[in-house]
XYZ file of C-alpha atoms in Angstrom:
606
model
C 34.874 69.160 -4.936
C 37.843 70.882 -6.922
C 35.274 72.408 -9.371
C 34.696 76.140 -9.075
C 31.621 76.964 -7.349
C 30.383 79.546 -10.283
C 31.834 77.316 -13.053
C 28.651 76.810 -14.696
C 27.950 80.468 -14.925
C 29.164 82.467 -18.286
C 31.827 85.021 -17.702
C 30.564 88.592 -17.639
C 33.158 90.983 -19.121
C 33.975 94.512 -17.868
C 31.983 95.850 -20.725
C 29.062 93.911 -20.201
C 29.113 95.423 -16.447
C 29.279 98.956 -17.559
C 26.490 98.687 -20.155
C 24.339 97.422 -17.576
C 25.132 100.146 -15.500
C 24.235 102.577 -18.209
C 21.210 100.892 -18.981
C 20.267 101.339 -15.470
C 21.095 104.627 -15.412
C 18.547 105.415 -18.327
C 20.171 108.326 -19.944
C 22.099 109.847 -17.143
C 26.035 110.256 -17.481
C 28.470 107.609 -16.235
C 29.846 110.793 -13.929
C 26.817 110.267 -11.886
C 27.899 106.877 -10.418
C 31.616 108.039 -10.025
C 32.906 110.373 -7.227
C 36.071 112.319 -6.699
C 37.715 112.178 -3.081
C 39.027 115.172 -1.002
C 42.260 114.094 -2.364
C 41.481 114.741 -5.860
C 41.235 111.396 -7.605
C 38.174 109.645 -8.913
C 36.746 106.493 -7.933
C 34.609 104.275 -10.301
C 31.635 102.382 -9.263
C 33.260 99.052 -9.847
C 36.671 97.334 -10.056
C 37.954 93.988 -11.311
C 41.159 91.851 -11.173
C 42.243 93.676 -14.548
C 42.150 97.007 -12.584
C 44.728 95.514 -10.179
C 46.166 92.259 -11.059
C 48.756 91.933 -8.105
C 47.303 92.709 -4.891
C 49.646 94.215 -2.002
C 50.199 92.182 1.180
C 49.240 94.048 4.230
C 51.495 93.185 7.268
C 50.344 93.245 10.825
C 52.082 91.888 14.195
C 49.292 90.221 15.512
C 45.587 89.192 14.379
C 42.857 90.789 15.538
C 42.871 94.117 17.500
C 42.706 95.259 21.170
C 39.411 96.660 22.631
C 41.116 99.767 24.287
C 39.459 101.763 26.991
C 40.659 105.751 27.864
C 41.297 105.816 31.944
C 41.281 109.113 33.510
C 40.774 108.094 37.088
C 41.875 105.288 39.409
C 38.024 104.443 39.757
C 37.594 103.911 36.145
C 40.863 101.211 36.147
C 38.787 98.714 38.044
C 37.118 95.554 36.430
C 38.211 96.810 32.937
C 38.933 92.817 31.428
C 35.467 91.762 33.108
C 33.757 94.529 30.647
C 35.529 93.413 27.952
C 38.289 95.518 27.834
C 41.811 94.526 26.223
C 44.029 97.440 26.772
C 43.935 100.444 28.775
C 45.127 104.172 28.075
C 46.246 105.861 31.134
C 46.141 109.448 30.839
C 48.132 111.860 33.182
C 49.093 115.213 32.279
C 50.377 118.210 33.865
C 49.907 121.796 32.827
C 51.069 124.996 34.638
C 51.370 123.122 37.944
C 48.072 121.108 37.782
C 47.221 117.376 36.967
C 44.660 116.258 34.812
C 43.440 112.727 34.444
C 44.919 109.849 36.830
C 47.400 110.892 39.496
C 50.659 109.779 38.504
C 53.441 111.634 40.063
C 56.008 108.880 40.789
C 56.805 105.323 39.782
C 54.997 103.866 42.691
C 51.889 105.811 41.439
C 52.526 104.361 37.995
C 52.982 100.491 39.130
C 50.118 100.803 41.270
C 47.826 102.070 38.793
C 49.090 99.470 36.227
C 48.244 96.835 38.976
C 44.586 97.907 39.138
C 43.771 97.540 35.653
C 45.073 93.834 35.342
C 47.724 92.381 33.145
C 46.690 93.817 30.146
C 48.747 95.991 27.500
C 49.258 99.634 28.638
C 49.329 102.734 26.641
C 50.624 105.443 29.293
C 49.931 108.922 28.274
C 52.390 111.163 30.161
C 53.694 113.411 27.265
C 57.068 115.168 28.219
C 57.172 113.348 31.390
C 57.688 110.075 29.958
C 61.310 109.840 29.795
C 61.464 110.235 33.870
C 59.500 106.893 33.699
C 61.469 105.115 31.457
C 62.785 102.529 33.676
C 59.312 101.821 35.204
C 57.729 101.125 31.900
C 60.397 98.863 30.707
C 59.545 96.861 34.163
C 55.956 96.845 33.392
C 56.508 94.675 30.335
C 57.056 91.431 32.297
C 53.496 91.609 33.648
C 51.703 93.577 30.485
C 53.492 92.282 27.789
C 52.862 95.351 25.634
C 53.587 98.840 27.060
C 53.437 102.061 24.902
C 54.837 105.496 26.268
C 53.785 108.591 24.274
C 56.864 110.650 23.964
C 56.447 112.982 21.060
C 58.027 116.495 20.940
C 56.427 117.301 17.487
C 53.144 116.175 18.802
C 53.789 118.539 22.149
C 54.953 121.334 19.740
C 51.699 121.210 17.736
C 49.384 121.422 20.828
C 51.576 123.780 23.195
C 53.745 125.603 20.603
C 57.258 123.957 22.332
C 58.671 120.994 22.083
C 58.778 120.439 25.863
C 62.312 119.285 25.762
C 65.886 120.375 24.399
C 65.691 119.946 20.580
C 69.447 118.619 20.666
C 68.332 116.196 23.231
C 65.707 114.589 21.361
C 67.791 111.716 19.718
C 69.462 111.030 23.307
C 66.092 110.709 24.827
C 64.872 108.457 22.066
C 68.045 106.335 22.741
C 67.043 106.178 26.629
C 63.433 104.913 25.760
C 64.391 102.182 23.155
C 66.195 98.576 23.706
C 63.555 96.939 25.590
C 61.336 93.962 23.921
C 57.569 94.748 24.552
C 58.346 98.813 25.094
C 57.842 101.523 22.687
C 58.441 104.686 23.952
C 57.822 107.255 21.128
C 54.485 107.590 19.902
C 53.297 109.603 16.752
C 49.896 111.506 17.427
C 48.687 112.181 13.930
C 45.179 112.086 16.045
C 46.292 115.577 16.700
C 46.036 116.386 13.074
C 42.740 114.798 12.589
C 41.052 116.511 15.686
C 42.162 119.732 13.923
C 40.717 119.044 10.610
C 43.258 117.399 8.489
C 42.177 115.561 5.768
C 42.754 111.607 5.504
C 45.638 112.290 2.618
C 47.316 114.768 5.128
C 47.315 112.647 8.170
C 48.766 109.714 6.206
C 51.423 111.806 4.390
C 52.327 114.068 7.407
C 52.515 110.399 9.732
C 54.989 109.195 7.521
C 57.161 112.004 7.465
C 56.948 112.328 10.965
C 58.025 108.781 11.707
C 61.063 109.142 9.222
C 62.240 112.070 10.938
C 61.954 110.446 14.314
C 63.907 107.125 12.854
C 66.561 109.400 11.712
C 67.162 111.043 14.878
C 67.277 107.517 16.506
C 69.673 106.475 13.953
C 71.914 109.543 14.618
C 71.865 108.973 18.269
C 73.364 105.516 17.740
C 70.417 103.512 17.866
C 70.114 100.460 15.481
C 67.346 100.686 12.555
C 65.606 97.552 14.161
C 65.489 98.922 17.710
C 64.332 102.449 16.336
C 61.414 100.803 14.079
C 60.438 98.679 17.541
C 60.466 102.033 19.286
C 57.919 103.925 17.386
C 54.167 103.424 17.343
C 51.217 105.490 15.685
C 48.290 107.088 17.510
C 45.859 107.898 14.493
C 42.546 109.460 14.183
C 39.341 107.821 12.740
C 36.878 109.864 10.736
C 33.431 109.261 9.547
C 34.499 108.578 5.907
C 34.001 104.769 6.254
C 35.674 103.226 2.819
C 38.503 106.005 2.738
C 39.350 105.070 6.249
C 39.673 101.809 5.776
C 42.119 102.390 2.831
C 43.831 104.807 5.012
C 45.012 102.069 7.659
C 45.904 99.608 4.742
C 47.873 102.297 3.049
C 49.663 103.564 6.180
C 50.627 99.878 6.686
C 52.030 99.416 3.219
C 53.742 102.576 2.809
C 55.297 102.218 6.358
C 56.938 98.738 5.071
C 58.180 100.386 2.254
C 59.955 103.123 4.121
C 61.241 100.373 6.735
C 62.490 98.253 4.132
C 64.521 101.369 2.343
C 66.347 101.478 5.512
C 66.923 97.588 5.804
C 65.322 94.963 3.195
C 62.784 92.618 5.069
C 62.585 95.042 8.184
C 59.125 96.247 7.166
C 57.618 92.756 7.112
C 59.038 91.635 10.395
C 58.246 94.876 12.278
C 54.914 96.510 10.651
C 53.532 99.632 12.065
C 51.948 99.622 15.287
C 48.815 101.333 15.461
C 46.337 102.805 17.751
C 43.237 104.160 16.327
C 40.989 106.680 17.987
C 37.718 108.240 16.991
C 38.277 111.553 15.953
C 36.445 114.471 17.795
C 36.397 116.659 14.791
C 33.033 114.741 13.791
C 31.525 114.080 16.953
C 28.796 116.627 17.638
C 27.630 117.945 21.152
C 23.721 118.351 19.937
C 22.009 114.809 18.905
C 24.672 112.958 20.343
C 23.380 109.660 19.963
C 24.120 109.798 16.117
C 27.797 109.661 17.483
C 26.952 106.030 18.395
C 26.794 105.427 14.699
C 29.658 107.651 14.057
C 31.929 105.944 16.142
C 30.588 102.511 15.160
C 31.211 102.972 11.752
C 34.665 104.504 12.478
C 35.778 101.351 14.943
C 34.798 99.198 11.779
C 36.762 101.334 9.472
C 39.809 100.799 11.660
C 39.113 96.835 12.275
C 38.971 96.271 8.793
C 41.828 98.721 8.009
C 43.877 96.939 10.378
C 44.415 98.811 13.582
C 46.249 96.992 16.443
C 44.255 99.010 19.220
C 40.902 100.886 18.798
C 39.568 103.057 21.292
C 35.986 104.750 20.754
C 34.904 108.001 22.367
C 31.927 108.051 24.485
C 28.722 109.596 22.313
C 28.403 112.244 24.998
C 32.017 112.785 25.555
C 31.652 116.233 23.834
C 29.341 117.761 26.811
C 29.973 115.689 29.869
C 32.299 113.825 31.850
C 29.993 111.552 33.525
C 30.378 108.764 30.547
C 29.845 105.526 32.229
C 27.091 104.678 29.730
C 28.750 106.311 26.806
C 31.731 104.232 27.611
C 29.685 100.933 28.051
C 28.162 101.672 24.513
C 31.712 102.417 23.170
C 32.990 99.319 24.359
C 30.061 97.247 23.223
C 30.274 98.365 19.559
C 33.609 96.763 19.263
C 32.494 93.665 21.011
C 29.775 93.400 18.523
C 32.330 93.568 15.675
C 34.273 91.148 17.279
C 31.638 88.458 18.578
C 28.993 89.031 16.242
C 30.538 89.730 12.809
C 33.804 87.894 13.445
C 35.804 90.407 12.073
C 38.972 89.295 14.156
C 39.131 86.036 12.586
C 40.287 87.256 9.261
C 43.821 88.582 8.677
C 43.013 91.380 6.364
C 39.263 91.768 5.738
C 39.624 94.360 2.940
C 42.019 91.953 0.929
C 40.178 91.030 -2.207
C 37.959 93.639 -2.483
C 38.926 95.542 -5.833
C 36.983 98.513 -4.871
C 38.940 99.193 -1.377
C 42.459 97.657 -2.855
C 42.196 100.121 -5.821
C 41.229 102.899 -3.121
C 44.232 101.845 -1.057
C 46.359 102.252 -3.982
C 45.263 105.581 -5.086
C 45.188 106.960 -1.705
C 48.723 105.404 -1.172
C 49.954 107.146 -4.467
C 48.486 110.624 -3.323
C 50.000 110.680 0.101
C 53.299 109.077 -1.030
C 53.537 112.147 -3.498
C 52.901 114.723 -0.651
C 55.360 112.642 1.830
C 58.048 113.143 -0.883
C 57.562 117.033 -1.218
C 57.746 117.212 2.606
C 61.065 115.455 2.594
C 62.497 117.348 -0.249
C 61.590 120.394 1.702
C 63.428 119.358 4.763
C 61.239 116.643 6.568
C 58.482 117.054 8.918
C 60.422 118.906 11.561
C 61.594 121.554 9.314
C 57.835 122.170 7.763
C 56.482 122.014 11.317
C 59.048 124.851 12.298
C 58.031 126.650 9.156
C 54.263 126.245 10.017
C 53.321 124.935 6.668
C 51.899 121.766 8.070
C 49.692 123.745 10.446
C 48.916 126.180 7.736
C 47.607 123.536 5.448
C 45.525 121.840 8.133
C 43.984 125.039 9.260
C 43.162 126.114 5.704
C 41.425 122.375 4.928
C 39.386 122.710 8.115
C 38.375 126.182 7.491
C 37.016 125.033 4.041
C 35.098 122.102 5.591
C 33.479 124.865 8.218
C 32.430 126.504 5.324
C 30.693 123.872 3.560
C 28.938 123.010 6.692
C 27.724 126.395 7.163
C 26.598 126.503 3.563
C 24.720 123.210 3.947
C 26.848 121.335 1.431
C 28.009 119.216 3.894
C 25.506 117.445 6.145
C 26.097 116.728 9.868
C 23.061 115.114 11.455
C 21.581 117.129 14.345
C 23.802 120.247 13.707
C 22.954 121.639 10.638
C 20.249 119.248 9.386
C 17.450 117.755 11.169
C 18.274 119.361 14.622
C 15.784 118.706 17.486
C 15.022 122.263 18.873
C 14.037 121.197 22.222
C 17.247 119.513 23.046
C 19.223 121.579 25.828
C 22.743 121.232 26.835
C 23.544 124.262 29.171
C 26.351 122.276 30.592
C 28.380 122.896 27.146
C 28.959 126.178 28.285
C 32.112 125.208 30.202
C 33.551 123.247 27.429
C 32.835 126.176 25.059
C 34.452 128.557 27.214
C 37.364 126.318 27.887
C 37.825 126.115 23.796
C 37.277 130.062 23.392
C 40.182 130.340 25.751
C 42.492 128.037 23.650
C 41.382 129.844 20.742
C 42.069 133.560 21.835
C 45.669 132.336 23.408
C 48.219 135.013 21.962
C 51.461 134.114 23.683
C 54.248 133.855 21.243
C 55.803 130.183 20.693
C 58.751 128.913 18.636
C 55.831 126.737 16.434
C 52.450 127.462 15.512
C 49.875 125.496 17.560
C 47.235 123.680 16.142
C 43.741 123.849 18.424
C 41.695 120.671 18.236
C 38.368 121.862 17.323
C 35.259 119.837 16.539
C 33.534 120.388 13.128
C 30.354 121.749 14.746
C 31.866 124.220 17.096
C 30.511 127.293 15.794
C 27.063 125.816 15.520
C 27.337 124.631 19.088
C 28.731 128.231 20.276
C 25.551 129.687 18.938
C 23.112 127.309 19.715
C 24.305 126.924 23.340
C 23.243 130.714 24.171
C 19.412 129.301 23.628
C 20.086 126.823 25.988
C 21.717 129.140 28.770
C 18.754 131.535 27.856
C 16.361 128.752 28.710
C 18.378 127.515 31.845
C 17.924 131.183 33.211
C 14.234 130.975 33.400
C 13.359 132.763 30.107
C 11.671 131.180 27.256
C 13.353 130.345 23.600
C 12.324 132.867 20.922
C 9.351 131.573 18.953
C 9.427 131.090 14.928
C 5.722 131.095 13.416
C 5.861 129.793 9.986
C 3.105 131.464 8.204
C 2.169 128.937 5.227
C -0.052 130.001 2.410
C -0.879 129.545 -0.854
C 0.383 126.814 -3.236
C 0.446 123.455 -1.072
C 3.792 121.920 -2.368
C 5.742 124.928 -1.951
C 4.504 126.173 1.215
C 5.013 122.795 2.766
C 8.381 122.627 1.137
C 9.580 125.801 2.468
C 8.272 125.705 6.096
C 10.107 122.401 5.972
C 13.190 123.940 5.053
C 12.822 127.004 7.365
C 12.136 124.743 10.352
C 15.157 122.841 9.580
C 17.137 125.795 9.147
C 15.912 127.828 12.000
C 15.617 124.894 14.207
C 19.571 124.871 14.329
C 19.209 127.743 16.926
C 17.046 125.643 19.321
C 14.227 128.148 19.072
C 10.640 127.310 19.458
C 9.234 126.215 15.784
C 5.314 126.548 15.150
C 4.504 125.126 11.874
C 0.861 125.607 10.663
C -1.378 123.773 8.034
C -2.085 127.043 5.968
C -3.894 130.150 6.216
C -6.596 131.627 3.962
C -5.205 135.300 4.132
C -1.923 137.098 5.322
C -3.916 138.913 7.696
C -5.253 135.667 9.502
C -1.682 134.472 9.574
C -0.146 137.293 11.106
C -2.850 137.415 13.811
C -2.168 134.007 14.854
C 1.466 134.771 15.059
C 0.566 137.648 17.319
C -1.704 135.502 19.193
C 0.959 133.081 19.760
C 3.558 135.899 20.618
C 5.921 134.959 17.729
C 9.412 137.084 17.854
C 10.199 135.765 14.316
C 7.384 135.122 11.358
C 8.515 133.314 8.221
C 6.319 133.809 5.139
C 6.299 130.398 3.302
C 4.712 130.439 -0.123
C 5.873 130.147 -3.918
C 7.922 132.746 -5.550
C 5.141 133.723 -8.201
C 2.739 134.305 -5.312
C 5.352 136.274 -3.204
C 4.604 139.200 -5.494
C 1.058 139.476 -4.376
C 1.579 138.376 -0.603
C 4.669 140.422 0.159
C 3.475 143.907 0.510
C 0.573 142.732 2.839
C 2.757 140.680 4.837
C 5.014 143.522 5.744
C 1.925 145.974 6.101
C 0.328 143.373 8.453
C 3.593 142.881 10.492
C 4.265 146.427 11.038
C 0.787 146.782 12.158
C 0.262 143.822 14.490
C 4.139 142.539 15.413
C 5.976 145.769 14.844
C 8.988 144.341 16.812
C 9.005 140.920 15.284
C 11.592 139.830 12.435
C 10.002 139.658 9.137
C 11.657 136.631 6.961
C 11.002 135.395 3.831
C 11.378 131.589 2.576
C 13.261 131.758 -0.473
C 15.170 134.059 -2.606
C 12.977 135.285 -5.537
C 15.408 137.246 -7.454
C 12.892 139.725 -8.963
C 11.354 140.518 -5.448
C 15.040 141.262 -3.602
C 15.034 144.599 -3.917
C 11.362 145.574 -3.460
C 11.468 142.939 -0.387
C 14.200 144.699 1.312
C 12.999 148.398 0.656
C 9.754 147.613 2.382
C 11.299 145.772 5.429
C 11.978 142.329 5.062
C 14.616 141.433 7.635
C 16.028 138.408 6.111
C 15.922 135.679 3.481
C 15.860 131.649 4.329
C 17.317 129.867 1.481
C 19.948 127.380 0.033
C 22.819 129.665 -0.328
C 22.268 131.859 2.911
C 25.136 130.958 5.568
C 23.749 129.197 8.314
C 26.383 130.185 10.533
C 26.198 133.916 9.901
C 22.274 133.953 10.147
C 22.635 132.090 13.614
C 25.131 134.884 14.733
C 22.749 137.738 13.650
C 19.466 135.905 15.024
C 21.364 135.360 18.686
C 22.653 138.800 18.577
C 19.095 140.215 18.149
C 17.218 138.012 20.329
C 19.266 136.964 22.780
C 22.335 138.793 22.704
C 26.070 138.148 21.975
C 26.479 136.900 25.484
C 24.419 135.230 28.412
C 25.367 137.647 31.356
């Protein structure tokens, strides 16, 4: 049994593989099977050992991962281990005198809650209150083995505009939290960056710079490098870019190992990065929320294969409801399937040896390292945060993503593609109102704030007006697709228009086709349509257009007259005779939604 399994097969060279791919492409260029990442580097369709002769070692503290669940009330803390949970995140925040999440006002509250979840690792999110509970945290390590506190002044500054503590005392506070085995008191919340729209490369580079800044502040306060490294952990986000997310976590481990080794040789191997990965709300959607089950599962798989220590998947319905028992159960089970049916916890580094992932990891690491060095040369993370350069870069990237979504260059299922027009979420109003309040916050602050905002927010905002309109007892506007002429083109344009306008939650009325424009408009009038879309071919519009406008003015004078497509030679004529808008690939969908809702429902639902 010493023979290699494939020793009887002839060796296939890289050139042979490439020639076979070119043959299968049947004349199409090689570029068709390569893709460029958001970070700007190209990925080939396959890689081999010659592309990366020496594979990096990815160091991790413990094998496998902890299925982690967020707890926001005492009732949620019961029977977690029986449900398959390995670790708990206890959320308790105070803002303007009000407390959100679990009631933790005293050490006895913390100890009581910790006891109720059982003897599993704890992540306790108290933000700026973390130092007040330092002694209790350290005491809990005897029963819970691992306890993480989330003191993070820069994270607080990103969300609130202020550090939440005296800048000169940050190092002393770090010192007070360090020095206890099993307890890490300083969390680096790069999740905030992801939730605000940061790219994978931005999160990776800024996490490293953030960590180095905190390491240096520990050292300046007299904490040893070993204790400083032990006191830090990373709370990272997970997006929906499956392979690149895997590479991100692996690159994070490799680069953090290099950073710690620069402080003390060998330290990176003995104290690898401790990572909690959480699904980012940026990619979650309020409409067609069941797709979030797929997003959450693939995100969890990315984090598992990438090597996260703790993983928490947000419930699929988390964007519009707080009653999430079913959502939490499915989120847990997604991870349990990865463990007990896919056995991903049985391998130390599941991605190791996949040259595609190894090269992707290497290229992402190199790109992030270059950005990290730039931040360091300009004064480090804290200085960049105070200048606002980090916030501006992330905001610019998020804006670009929203533009591509509105232009349908990026697809978000159930939001800008294949929407379910009959789906209603009137309860989303409260969440949208809270977000609007945060977006309109104008008080001056020391640091420029980031506002975590899901990618689909603009779509949700305008579509929800239809839900509230219907909830008030009124009917959704009716959209009548007047299909006529060329069978292929009318079907294609009717499908596109239904998909496009359906994002508003309006009632869509499709048809098999009409013999005449007059007949179609008459049917639209019979059904009481507010919007009528003419669907045919560009060549036939020259004939149908004048009659369509004439019949609409005669039979449905108050209704919108829309044209599916953008026939350049007829645009001026169409606009001059009264076409209200054009439905086509280059039309900004969000702008159209705003225009339609302002016309048919109003800017507000009063």
